[in-house]
Coordinates of C-alpha atoms in Angstrom, one line a residue:
M1 CA 149.1 77.2 100.8
S2 CA 149.5 77.9 104.6
T3 CA 147.2 80.4 106.1
F4 CA 149.6 81.0 109.0
R5 CA 153.0 82.5 109.5
T6 CA 155.5 82.0 112.3
E7 CA 156.2 84.8 114.7
K8 CA 158.6 84.9 117.6
D9 CA 158.7 86.7 121.0
S10 CA 160.6 86.2 124.2
M11 CA 158.7 83.0 124.9
G12 CA 159.5 81.4 121.6
E13 CA 157.7 80.8 118.2
L14 CA 154.0 80.9 117.6
E15 CA 151.8 80.6 114.5
V16 CA 149.8 83.7 113.7
P17 CA 147.2 84.1 110.9
A18 CA 149.0 85.1 107.7
D19 CA 147.0 88.2 107.1
A20 CA 147.2 89.5 110.7
L21 CA 149.0 92.7 111.4
Y22 CA 149.7 91.7 115.0
G23 CA 152.4 89.3 116.3
A24 CA 153.1 86.6 118.8
Q25 CA 152.1 88.4 122.0
T26 CA 148.6 89.2 120.6
Q27 CA 148.2 85.7 119.4
R28 CA 149.1 84.3 122.8
A29 CA 146.4 86.5 124.4
V30 CA 143.9 85.3 121.8
N31 CA 144.8 81.7 122.7
N32 CA 144.8 82.3 126.4
F33 CA 141.5 84.3 126.8
P34 CA 138.6 82.8 124.8
I35 CA 136.2 84.1 127.4
S36 CA 133.6 86.6 126.2
G37 CA 134.3 87.0 122.5
R38 CA 134.1 90.7 123.1
P39 CA 137.2 92.8 122.3
M40 CA 138.1 96.0 124.0
P41 CA 135.9 99.0 122.9
S42 CA 137.0 100.7 119.7
V43 CA 137.3 104.1 121.5
F44 CA 139.7 102.5 123.9
I45 CA 141.8 101.1 121.0
H46 CA 141.8 104.5 119.4
A47 CA 142.9 106.1 122.6
L48 CA 145.8 103.6 122.8
A49 CA 146.8 104.6 119.3
L50 CA 146.7 108.3 120.2
I51 CA 149.0 107.5 123.1
K52 CA 151.5 105.8 120.8
Q53 CA 151.3 108.8 118.4
A54 CA 151.9 111.3 121.1
A55 CA 154.7 109.2 122.6
A56 CA 156.5 108.9 119.3
I57 CA 156.4 112.7 118.8
T58 CA 157.6 113.2 122.3
N59 CA 160.5 110.7 122.1
R60 CA 161.5 112.1 118.7
D61 CA 161.6 115.7 120.1
L62 CA 163.6 114.5 123.1
G63 CA 166.1 113.0 120.7
L64 CA 165.4 109.4 121.8
L65 CA 163.8 108.2 118.6
D66 CA 165.1 108.9 115.1
E67 CA 163.1 110.9 112.7
A68 CA 162.4 108.1 110.2
R69 CA 161.2 105.6 112.7
A70 CA 159.2 108.3 114.6
G71 CA 157.5 109.4 111.4
A72 CA 156.5 105.9 110.4
I73 CA 155.1 105.2 113.9
I74 CA 153.2 108.5 114.0
Q75 CA 151.6 107.8 110.7
A76 CA 150.7 104.2 111.6
A77 CA 149.3 105.2 114.9
K78 CA 147.3 108.0 113.3
Q79 CA 145.7 105.4 111.0
V80 CA 144.6 103.2 113.9
A81 CA 143.4 106.2 115.9
E82 CA 141.2 107.2 113.0
G83 CA 139.6 103.7 112.9
A84 CA 141.6 101.9 110.3
H85 CA 142.4 98.2 110.7
A86 CA 139.6 97.7 113.2
G87 CA 139.6 93.9 112.8
Q88 CA 143.2 93.7 114.1
F89 CA 142.4 94.1 117.8
P90 CA 140.8 90.8 118.9
V91 CA 142.1 90.6 122.5
D92 CA 139.2 89.8 124.9
V93 CA 138.1 92.2 127.6
F94 CA 138.8 89.5 130.2
Q95 CA 142.5 89.3 129.9
T96 CA 145.5 90.1 132.0
G97 CA 144.5 92.6 134.6
S98 CA 147.1 95.2 133.6
G99 CA 145.8 95.2 130.0
T100 CA 149.3 94.3 128.8
S101 CA 147.8 92.1 126.0
S102 CA 145.9 95.1 124.6
N103 CA 148.9 97.4 124.8
M104 CA 151.1 94.9 123.0
N105 CA 148.3 94.2 120.4
V106 CA 148.4 97.9 119.5
N107 CA 152.2 98.1 119.7
E108 CA 152.5 95.1 117.3
V109 CA 150.0 96.4 114.8
I110 CA 151.5 99.9 114.7
A111 CA 155.0 98.4 114.4
K112 CA 154.0 96.2 111.5
L113 CA 152.3 99.1 109.7
A114 CA 155.2 101.3 110.3
H115 CA 157.7 98.7 109.1
D116 CA 155.6 98.0 105.9
A117 CA 155.4 101.7 105.1
S118 CA 159.1 102.5 105.8
G119 CA 161.0 99.3 105.3
L120 CA 162.8 100.0 108.7
E121 CA 163.1 97.6 111.5
I122 CA 160.6 98.9 114.1
G123 CA 160.2 97.1 117.3
A124 CA 156.8 96.9 119.1
N125 CA 158.6 97.1 122.5
D126 CA 161.8 99.1 121.8
H127 CA 160.3 101.8 119.5
V128 CA 156.5 101.9 119.7
N129 CA 156.5 101.3 123.4
M130 CA 159.5 103.5 124.1
G131 CA 159.4 105.2 127.5
Q132 CA 156.2 103.4 128.4
S133 CA 154.8 100.5 130.3
S134 CA 151.5 98.8 130.0
N135 CA 151.1 99.9 133.6
D136 CA 150.9 103.5 132.7
V137 CA 149.6 103.2 129.2
I138 CA 146.4 101.4 130.1
P139 CA 145.3 103.7 132.9
T140 CA 146.1 106.6 130.6
A141 CA 144.0 105.1 127.8
L142 CA 141.2 104.5 130.3
H143 CA 141.2 108.2 131.4
L144 CA 141.6 109.4 127.8
S145 CA 138.8 107.4 126.3
A146 CA 136.4 108.1 129.2
S147 CA 137.2 111.8 128.8
Q148 CA 136.5 111.7 125.1
I149 CA 133.1 110.1 125.5
L150 CA 132.2 112.4 128.4
A151 CA 133.1 115.6 126.5
G152 CA 132.1 114.5 123.0
Q153 CA 129.0 112.4 123.7
L154 CA 127.5 112.3 127.2
L155 CA 127.6 115.9 128.3
P156 CA 126.3 117.2 124.9
A157 CA 123.5 114.6 125.1
L158 CA 122.6 115.7 128.7
H159 CA 122.5 119.3 127.6
H160 CA 120.2 118.3 124.7
L161 CA 118.0 116.4 127.2
H162 CA 117.9 119.3 129.6
D163 CA 117.0 121.7 126.7
S164 CA 114.2 119.3 125.6
I165 CA 112.7 119.3 129.0
E166 CA 112.8 123.1 129.2
R167 CA 111.2 123.4 125.8
K168 CA 108.4 121.0 126.8
I169 CA 107.9 123.0 130.0
A170 CA 107.4 126.1 128.0
E171 CA 104.9 124.3 125.8
V172 CA 102.7 122.5 128.5
G173 CA 104.0 123.9 131.8
D174 CA 100.8 125.8 132.8
Q175 CA 98.6 122.8 132.7
V176 CA 97.6 121.5 136.1
K177 CA 97.6 117.8 136.9
T178 CA 97.0 115.7 140.0
G179 CA 100.1 115.3 142.1
R180 CA 101.0 111.9 143.4
T181 CA 102.8 110.6 146.4
H182 CA 103.1 106.8 147.1
L183 CA 101.4 106.5 143.6
M184 CA 98.3 107.9 145.4
D185 CA 96.4 111.2 144.5
A186 CA 97.9 114.2 146.2
M187 CA 97.6 118.0 145.9
P188 CA 97.7 119.4 142.3
V189 CA 100.9 120.5 140.6
T190 CA 101.6 122.1 137.2
F191 CA 103.6 120.3 134.5
R192 CA 106.1 123.1 135.0
Q193 CA 106.5 122.2 138.7
S194 CA 106.7 118.5 138.1
M195 CA 109.0 118.6 135.2
S196 CA 111.2 121.2 136.9
G197 CA 112.3 118.3 139.1
W198 CA 113.5 116.4 136.0
S199 CA 115.2 119.4 134.7
N200 CA 117.1 120.0 137.9
Q201 CA 118.1 116.3 138.1
I202 CA 119.7 116.5 134.7
N203 CA 121.3 119.9 135.4
M204 CA 122.8 118.5 138.6
A205 CA 124.1 115.5 136.7
I206 CA 125.8 117.8 134.3
Q207 CA 127.4 119.7 137.1
R208 CA 128.6 116.5 138.9
L209 CA 130.1 115.1 135.8
G210 CA 131.8 118.4 135.0
E211 CA 133.4 118.3 138.5
V212 CA 135.0 114.9 137.7
Q213 CA 136.6 116.1 134.5
P214 CA 139.8 117.8 135.9
R215 CA 140.7 114.6 137.7
L216 CA 139.9 112.5 134.7
H217 CA 142.3 114.7 132.7
Q218 CA 145.2 113.7 134.9
L219 CA 147.2 111.0 133.2
A220 CA 149.3 108.1 134.6
Q221 CA 151.7 108.3 131.6
G222 CA 155.2 108.8 132.8
G223 CA 155.0 106.5 135.8
T224 CA 156.0 103.5 133.6
A225 CA 156.2 100.2 135.5
V226 CA 155.6 101.0 139.2
G227 CA 155.3 104.8 139.4
T228 CA 159.0 105.7 139.5
G229 CA 159.2 106.6 135.8
I230 CA 162.0 104.1 135.1
N231 CA 163.1 104.1 131.4
A232 CA 161.2 107.4 130.6
H233 CA 162.9 110.7 130.1
P234 CA 162.4 113.1 133.0
D235 CA 160.6 115.5 130.7
F236 CA 158.5 112.8 129.0
A237 CA 155.4 113.1 131.1
A238 CA 154.8 116.8 130.7
R239 CA 155.7 116.9 127.1
F240 CA 153.6 113.8 126.3
A241 CA 150.5 115.4 128.0
A242 CA 151.0 118.5 126.0
E243 CA 151.2 116.6 122.7
L244 CA 148.2 114.5 123.6
S245 CA 146.2 117.6 124.5
G246 CA 147.0 119.0 121.1
L247 CA 145.9 115.8 119.4
T248 CA 142.6 115.6 121.3
G249 CA 141.6 119.1 122.2
L250 CA 141.4 118.1 125.8
T251 CA 143.4 119.8 128.6
L252 CA 145.5 116.9 129.8
V253 CA 148.2 116.9 132.4
P254 CA 150.5 114.4 134.2
A255 CA 149.0 112.9 137.4
D256 CA 149.8 114.7 140.6
N257 CA 151.0 111.3 141.9
F258 CA 152.0 108.5 139.5
F259 CA 151.9 105.9 142.3
S260 CA 148.2 106.6 142.9
A261 CA 147.5 106.8 139.2
L262 CA 148.9 103.3 138.6
A263 CA 147.8 101.6 141.8
S264 CA 144.2 103.0 142.1
Q265 CA 141.3 103.7 139.9
D266 CA 139.6 106.1 142.3
T267 CA 138.7 108.6 139.5
A268 CA 137.1 105.9 137.4
V269 CA 135.1 104.7 140.4
E270 CA 134.1 108.4 141.1
L271 CA 133.0 108.8 137.5
S272 CA 131.1 105.6 137.6
G273 CA 129.4 106.7 140.8
Q274 CA 128.2 109.9 139.0
L275 CA 127.1 107.8 136.0
K276 CA 125.1 105.6 138.4
T277 CA 123.5 108.7 139.9
L278 CA 122.5 109.9 136.4
A279 CA 121.1 106.4 135.7
V280 CA 118.9 106.7 138.8
A281 CA 117.7 110.1 137.6
L282 CA 116.9 108.7 134.1
M283 CA 115.1 105.8 135.7
K284 CA 112.9 108.2 137.7
I285 CA 112.1 110.3 134.6
A286 CA 111.4 107.3 132.4
N287 CA 109.2 105.7 135.0
D288 CA 107.2 109.0 135.4
L289 CA 106.6 109.0 131.7
R290 CA 105.5 105.4 131.7
W291 CA 103.0 106.0 134.5
M292 CA 101.7 109.2 133.0
N293 CA 101.2 107.5 129.7
S294 CA 99.6 104.4 131.2
G295 CA 96.1 103.4 129.8
P296 CA 94.7 104.6 127.5
L297 CA 91.5 103.8 129.5
A298 CA 92.4 102.0 132.7
G299 CA 95.6 103.9 133.6
V300 CA 96.7 107.4 134.6
S301 CA 96.5 108.5 131.0
E302 CA 97.7 112.1 131.6
I303 CA 99.9 112.1 128.4
H304 CA 100.2 110.3 125.1
L305 CA 103.7 109.3 124.2
E306 CA 104.5 109.1 120.5
A307 CA 103.5 105.8 119.0
L308 CA 106.7 104.3 117.7
Q309 CA 105.9 100.6 117.0
P310 CA 103.2 97.9 117.6
G311 CA 103.3 96.8 121.2
S312 CA 102.0 93.3 121.0
S313 CA 102.2 90.3 118.7
I314 CA 98.7 89.2 119.8
M315 CA 96.8 92.3 120.9
P316 CA 96.1 94.6 117.9
G317 CA 96.3 98.3 118.5
K318 CA 98.4 98.0 121.6
V319 CA 101.3 100.6 121.8
N320 CA 103.9 100.4 124.6
P321 CA 106.2 103.1 126.0
V322 CA 109.3 101.6 124.4
I323 CA 111.7 104.5 124.8
P324 CA 111.2 104.9 128.6
E325 CA 111.5 101.1 128.9
A326 CA 114.7 101.0 127.0
T327 CA 116.0 103.9 129.1
M328 CA 115.2 102.0 132.3
M329 CA 117.1 99.0 131.0
V330 CA 120.1 101.2 130.3
A331 CA 119.8 102.6 133.8
A332 CA 119.8 99.1 135.3
Q333 CA 122.8 98.1 133.2
V334 CA 124.8 101.2 134.3
I335 CA 124.0 100.4 137.9
G336 CA 125.3 96.9 137.4
N337 CA 128.4 98.2 135.7
D338 CA 129.0 100.5 138.7
A339 CA 129.0 97.4 141.0
A340 CA 131.6 95.8 138.8
I341 CA 133.7 98.9 138.5
T342 CA 133.6 99.3 142.3
T343 CA 134.8 95.8 142.8
G344 CA 137.5 96.4 140.2
G345 CA 138.6 99.6 141.9
Q346 CA 139.2 97.6 145.1
H347 CA 141.9 95.5 143.4
G348 CA 144.7 98.0 143.4
N349 CA 147.3 95.7 144.9
F350 CA 150.5 97.5 145.9
E351 CA 151.7 99.3 142.8
L352 CA 149.1 98.3 140.2
N353 CA 145.4 97.9 139.8
V354 CA 144.8 94.5 138.1
M355 CA 141.2 94.9 136.8
L356 CA 141.9 97.7 134.3
P357 CA 140.4 96.2 131.1
M358 CA 137.1 95.3 132.9
I359 CA 136.9 98.7 134.5
A360 CA 137.5 100.4 131.2
D361 CA 135.0 98.3 129.3
N362 CA 132.2 98.9 131.8
L363 CA 132.9 102.6 132.3
L364 CA 132.9 103.3 128.5
E365 CA 129.8 101.2 128.0
S366 CA 128.0 103.2 130.8
E367 CA 128.9 106.5 129.3
T368 CA 127.9 105.5 125.8
L369 CA 124.6 103.9 126.9
L370 CA 123.6 106.9 128.9
A371 CA 124.5 109.3 126.1
N372 CA 122.4 107.4 123.5
A373 CA 119.5 106.8 125.9
S374 CA 119.4 110.5 126.9
R375 CA 119.1 111.6 123.3
L376 CA 116.3 109.1 122.6
L377 CA 114.4 110.0 125.7
A378 CA 114.7 113.7 124.7
D379 CA 113.7 113.2 121.0
K380 CA 111.2 110.3 121.1
A381 CA 109.5 110.7 124.4
I382 CA 109.8 114.2 126.1
S383 CA 109.7 116.4 123.0
S384 CA 106.9 114.5 121.3
F385 CA 104.4 113.7 124.1
T386 CA 101.0 115.4 124.2
V387 CA 98.9 116.2 127.2
N388 CA 95.4 114.7 127.7
S389 CA 93.9 117.9 129.0
A390 CA 90.3 116.7 129.3
H391 CA 91.3 113.7 131.4
L392 CA 93.5 116.0 133.6
K393 CA 90.5 118.3 134.4
A394 CA 88.2 115.4 135.1
S395 CA 90.6 113.7 137.5
L396 CA 91.3 117.0 139.3
A397 CA 87.6 117.6 139.8
R398 CA 87.2 114.2 141.5
N399 CA 90.4 114.4 143.5
P400 CA 89.3 114.2 147.2
I401 CA 92.7 115.5 148.4
L402 CA 91.8 119.0 147.2
V403 CA 90.0 119.2 150.5
T404 CA 93.4 119.8 152.1
A405 CA 93.1 123.4 151.2
L406 CA 90.1 123.6 153.6
N407 CA 92.0 122.4 156.6
P408 CA 92.8 125.8 158.0
I409 CA 89.1 126.8 157.8
I410 CA 87.1 123.7 158.7
G411 CA 89.8 121.5 160.4
Y412 CA 91.5 118.2 159.5
Q413 CA 88.7 115.9 160.8
K414 CA 85.9 117.6 159.0
A415 CA 88.0 117.8 155.8
A416 CA 88.7 114.1 156.1
E417 CA 85.0 113.3 156.4
I418 CA 84.3 115.3 153.2
A419 CA 87.2 113.6 151.3
K420 CA 86.0 110.1 152.3
Q421 CA 82.3 110.8 151.3
A422 CA 83.4 112.4 148.0
Y423 CA 85.5 109.3 147.2
H424 CA 82.9 106.7 148.1
E425 CA 80.1 108.5 146.3
C426 CA 82.4 109.3 143.2
R427 CA 81.4 113.0 143.5
P428 CA 83.4 116.2 143.0
I429 CA 84.8 117.4 146.3
I430 CA 83.3 120.8 145.8
A431 CA 79.8 119.3 145.7
V432 CA 80.2 117.5 149.0
A433 CA 81.9 120.4 150.7
E434 CA 79.0 122.7 149.7
E435 CA 76.6 120.3 151.5
K436 CA 78.8 119.8 154.6
T437 CA 80.1 123.3 155.3
D438 CA 78.7 126.8 155.6
L439 CA 81.0 128.0 152.7
S440 CA 79.4 129.3 149.7
R441 CA 79.9 127.9 146.2
D442 CA 81.9 131.0 145.2
E443 CA 84.1 130.6 148.2
L444 CA 84.7 126.9 147.6
E445 CA 85.4 127.5 143.9
R446 CA 88.0 130.1 144.9
L447 CA 89.5 127.9 147.7
L448 CA 89.6 124.7 145.7
D449 CA 90.8 126.2 142.4
P450 CA 93.5 123.6 141.3
T451 CA 95.6 126.3 139.7
K452 CA 95.8 128.4 142.8
L453 CA 96.5 125.4 144.9
T454 CA 99.7 124.8 143.0
E455 CA 101.0 128.1 144.4
G456 CA 101.3 126.8 148.0
G457 CA 100.6 128.8 151.1
I458 CA 97.3 129.2 153.0
A459 CA 94.1 129.9 151.0
E460 CA 92.7 133.4 151.8

């Protein structure tokens, strides 16, 4: 018994797996692009299905698609959008630059499902793709799927991370630690002050990403092949955007300029740039946590991160900062994705960008990775770390840089002599200062109080 069936498209006949819902155009893409073995992200496929659902509703309401066919397409598209038939979308990310193969893959699957349910002849091109082109569908799916992840996953994750930082500040913020510049001891800071930098970085990332959203909500749909809207009803774009808004809960509108929406991916590049900025912020926070946790005896050892798993296959008892390390790898991946997206954005040749699938894949991966890493960093690193208070106090007492507070009273050169002697003799700065200056012990304790030194200004 044959495991294949014969399908036909404009180029001729082709064998397709007997149980496949897709047809010849999908199979040609499978044959042509055995490159990565990685299909387009599921969220992108679901976005394509939502587009087909909204388009069928719009074309029906405009009197262009009969009720029976429209209904069958709408129901089939709804199934795919909800995650059904996930194995029917095998087209590789690295395919035709317009993403035509993925568009036709979805068209063919929906057409087959609609035909099987209704018994009607339903064409992948003539009915499911009515009033559309891959050239406006794929950019629309890119914007839609990126918008969904941004609103549904990444921004909530960042708010969660920000809240976790703020809760930890409320818990440990008054404790004083040695500040560091160039990884060297510097003037003291409180945990509140140090972690407020993290909090502000995440808050700024939330603001920046929010500023991109209105541009991301502008859709290319309606521009069809080259931006002129050929074969689409004049009212299609506006009515389609309204339908898709209703299906997704997003405020979606037609692009201000379809030629730009098809030919460029400037908004995707902009979003990726903001994701890269967020990645840099997470790299900084994760690295701070790693350094603060380093030890337990020979490192900075200011905090103890939650012990999550054994850290070595040969050294018993070793525990590593695995969540910060995973976050740093995510950040590195996102920075690399941004380089690929930037290159892809440069390939808007005349009326169409021809790296759309790669841009979409990398953009969606970056958003998803950052969302997941942000939640893990919040829940398994920031929320659960404890402070090594005894070590903090001991380090502060030996910090020669505290002598900076004496500069206005004894001068920089004298203060430098005291700092060097205290360091070389491994003695508290206050003990050496008491010997080398006319200041009393009480005055020195007041002037060198680490908590007061976190307040800035000139000691009185």
